[in-house]
Amino acid sequence: MTVFTQVILYTDTDGRAKFREKAVTLGEGSPQAMLSALFPSGGFQLRHSPVGFRSQFHCSPYKQWVVIMGGEMEIGLQDGTSRIFRPGQHFYSADLLPEGATFDAAVHGHWSCQVGADSLITLFVRG
């Protein structure tokens, strides 16, 4: 069976953002067009981030797929690691502030920035 690897940015039980991967089965459709089951969505937004864009540490306001359409995006975690996503790559952003917590920039969230010479174009699909 064919699978799609979903990259997930999530909030772990310690309140810190981390990455993990999940296999999504592509069990519908035909051998020439393998599909996953239908995912629910709540609309989408496009974003343009100019060269030099960099955010502060933050949590996502809601769960959403982030698809890189142009340029490159780096996501940094509290532990000092980061990951770069290029056109055609994605991650599912589920790094939400833990329920009842007050945001602490030394513990919670992740940062993002545009990388390289090209503006960053992203597609956000709410999950």
Short mmCIF file of C-alpha atoms in Angstrom, two decimals:
data_model
loop_
_atom_site.label_atom_id
_atom_site.label_comp_id
_atom_site.label_asym_id
_atom_site.label_seq_id
_atom_site.Cartn_x
_atom_site.Cartn_y
_atom_site.Cartn_z
CA MET A 1 0.00 0.00 0.00
CA THR A 2 1.25 3.50 -0.82
CA VAL A 3 1.74 6.03 1.99
CA PHE A 4 2.29 9.78 2.23
CA THR A 5 4.55 11.03 5.00
CA GLN A 6 2.84 13.83 6.92
CA VAL A 7 5.29 16.06 8.80
CA ILE A 8 3.66 17.36 12.00
CA LEU A 9 4.81 20.31 14.12
CA TYR A 10 3.12 19.73 17.48
CA THR A 11 3.15 20.71 21.13
CA ASP A 12 4.51 17.86 23.26
CA THR A 13 3.36 17.11 26.81
CA ASP A 14 6.20 19.31 28.16
CA GLY A 15 4.71 22.30 26.29
CA ARG A 16 7.56 22.43 23.76
CA ALA A 17 7.21 22.31 19.98
CA LYS A 18 8.59 19.22 18.24
CA PHE A 19 8.42 17.50 14.86
CA ARG A 20 7.15 13.99 14.20
CA GLU A 21 6.07 12.08 11.12
CA LYS A 22 2.91 10.12 10.47
CA ALA A 23 2.16 7.74 7.61
CA VAL A 24 -1.06 8.56 5.75
CA THR A 25 -2.39 5.63 3.72
CA LEU A 26 -3.25 6.37 0.10
CA GLY A 27 -5.83 3.59 -0.19
CA GLU A 28 -8.50 5.23 -2.35
CA GLY A 29 -8.63 6.04 -6.05
CA SER A 30 -6.81 3.93 -8.63
CA PRO A 31 -3.23 2.72 -9.11
CA GLN A 32 -2.66 5.75 -11.36
CA ALA A 33 -4.18 8.26 -8.90
CA MET A 34 -3.87 7.04 -5.33
CA LEU A 35 -5.80 9.15 -2.82
CA SER A 36 -6.04 9.49 0.94
CA ALA A 37 -9.35 9.62 2.71
CA LEU A 38 -10.90 13.10 2.58
CA PHE A 39 -9.57 15.44 5.30
CA PRO A 40 -11.88 18.09 6.76
CA SER A 41 -10.85 21.70 6.16
CA GLY A 42 -12.04 25.13 7.15
CA GLY A 43 -10.79 27.27 4.28
CA PHE A 44 -7.39 28.39 3.10
CA GLN A 45 -5.18 31.48 2.97
CA LEU A 46 -2.20 32.45 0.85
CA ARG A 47 0.71 34.39 2.36
CA HIS A 48 3.59 36.31 0.85
CA SER A 49 6.58 36.91 3.14
CA PRO A 50 9.32 39.16 1.75
CA VAL A 51 13.04 38.47 1.88
CA GLY A 52 14.17 39.05 5.46
CA PHE A 53 10.92 37.93 7.15
CA ARG A 54 11.43 36.34 10.57
CA SER A 55 8.90 35.83 13.34
CA GLN A 56 9.39 35.69 17.09
CA PHE A 57 8.58 32.51 19.02
CA HIS A 58 4.83 31.91 18.76
CA CYS A 59 2.24 29.15 18.85
CA SER A 60 -0.09 28.47 15.96
CA PRO A 61 -3.55 30.00 16.40
CA TYR A 62 -5.21 26.82 15.03
CA LYS A 63 -4.26 23.55 13.38
CA GLN A 64 -3.41 23.98 9.72
CA TRP A 65 -1.49 22.48 6.82
CA VAL A 66 1.35 24.72 5.62
CA VAL A 67 2.44 24.10 2.02
CA ILE A 68 5.50 25.90 0.65
CA MET A 69 4.66 27.15 -2.83
CA GLY A 70 7.71 29.34 -3.47
CA GLY A 71 10.90 30.28 -1.66
CA GLU A 72 12.08 28.48 1.45
CA MET A 73 10.81 28.51 5.05
CA GLU A 74 12.81 27.62 8.13
CA ILE A 75 11.05 26.55 11.33
CA GLY A 76 13.06 26.78 14.55
CA LEU A 77 12.32 25.03 17.83
CA GLN A 78 13.13 25.93 21.44
CA ASP A 79 15.81 23.22 21.59
CA GLY A 80 17.83 25.10 18.95
CA THR A 81 17.07 22.74 16.08
CA SER A 82 15.45 23.90 12.87
CA ARG A 83 14.14 22.45 9.64
CA ILE A 84 13.94 24.03 6.18
CA PHE A 85 10.96 23.43 3.92
CA ARG A 86 11.23 24.02 0.17
CA PRO A 87 8.63 24.42 -2.62
CA GLY A 88 6.30 21.44 -2.73
CA GLN A 89 7.06 20.44 0.86
CA HIS A 90 4.64 20.78 3.76
CA PHE A 91 4.07 20.44 7.46
CA TYR A 92 0.94 20.21 9.57
CA SER A 93 1.11 22.94 12.19
CA ALA A 94 -0.47 21.80 15.44
CA ASP A 95 1.83 23.67 17.84
CA LEU A 96 -0.94 25.18 19.93
CA LEU A 97 -0.57 26.81 23.34
CA PRO A 98 -1.40 24.12 25.93
CA GLU A 99 -4.84 24.58 27.45
CA GLY A 100 -4.73 26.87 30.47
CA ALA A 101 -1.12 27.94 29.82
CA THR A 102 0.12 31.50 29.54
CA PHE A 103 2.51 31.93 26.62
CA ASP A 104 6.17 31.82 27.72
CA ALA A 105 8.59 32.63 24.86
CA ALA A 106 11.31 30.63 26.64
CA VAL A 107 9.22 27.42 26.57
CA HIS A 108 6.38 27.55 24.08
CA GLY A 109 6.20 27.83 20.34
CA HIS A 110 8.41 27.96 17.31
CA TRP A 111 9.74 30.67 15.01
CA SER A 112 9.63 30.86 11.24
CA CYS A 113 11.63 32.77 8.66
CA GLN A 114 12.12 33.21 4.96
CA VAL A 115 15.41 31.70 3.72
CA GLY A 116 17.40 32.52 0.59
CA ALA A 117 17.01 35.07 -2.20
CA ASP A 118 13.33 34.49 -3.04
CA SER A 119 10.20 35.67 -1.24
CA LEU A 120 8.30 32.99 0.65
CA ILE A 121 4.87 32.01 -0.69
CA THR A 122 2.83 29.71 1.56
CA LEU A 123 -0.60 28.13 1.44
CA PHE A 124 -2.37 27.60 4.78
CA VAL A 125 -5.26 25.11 4.84
CA ARG A 126 -7.09 25.03 8.16
CA GLY A 127 -7.52 21.55 9.52
#
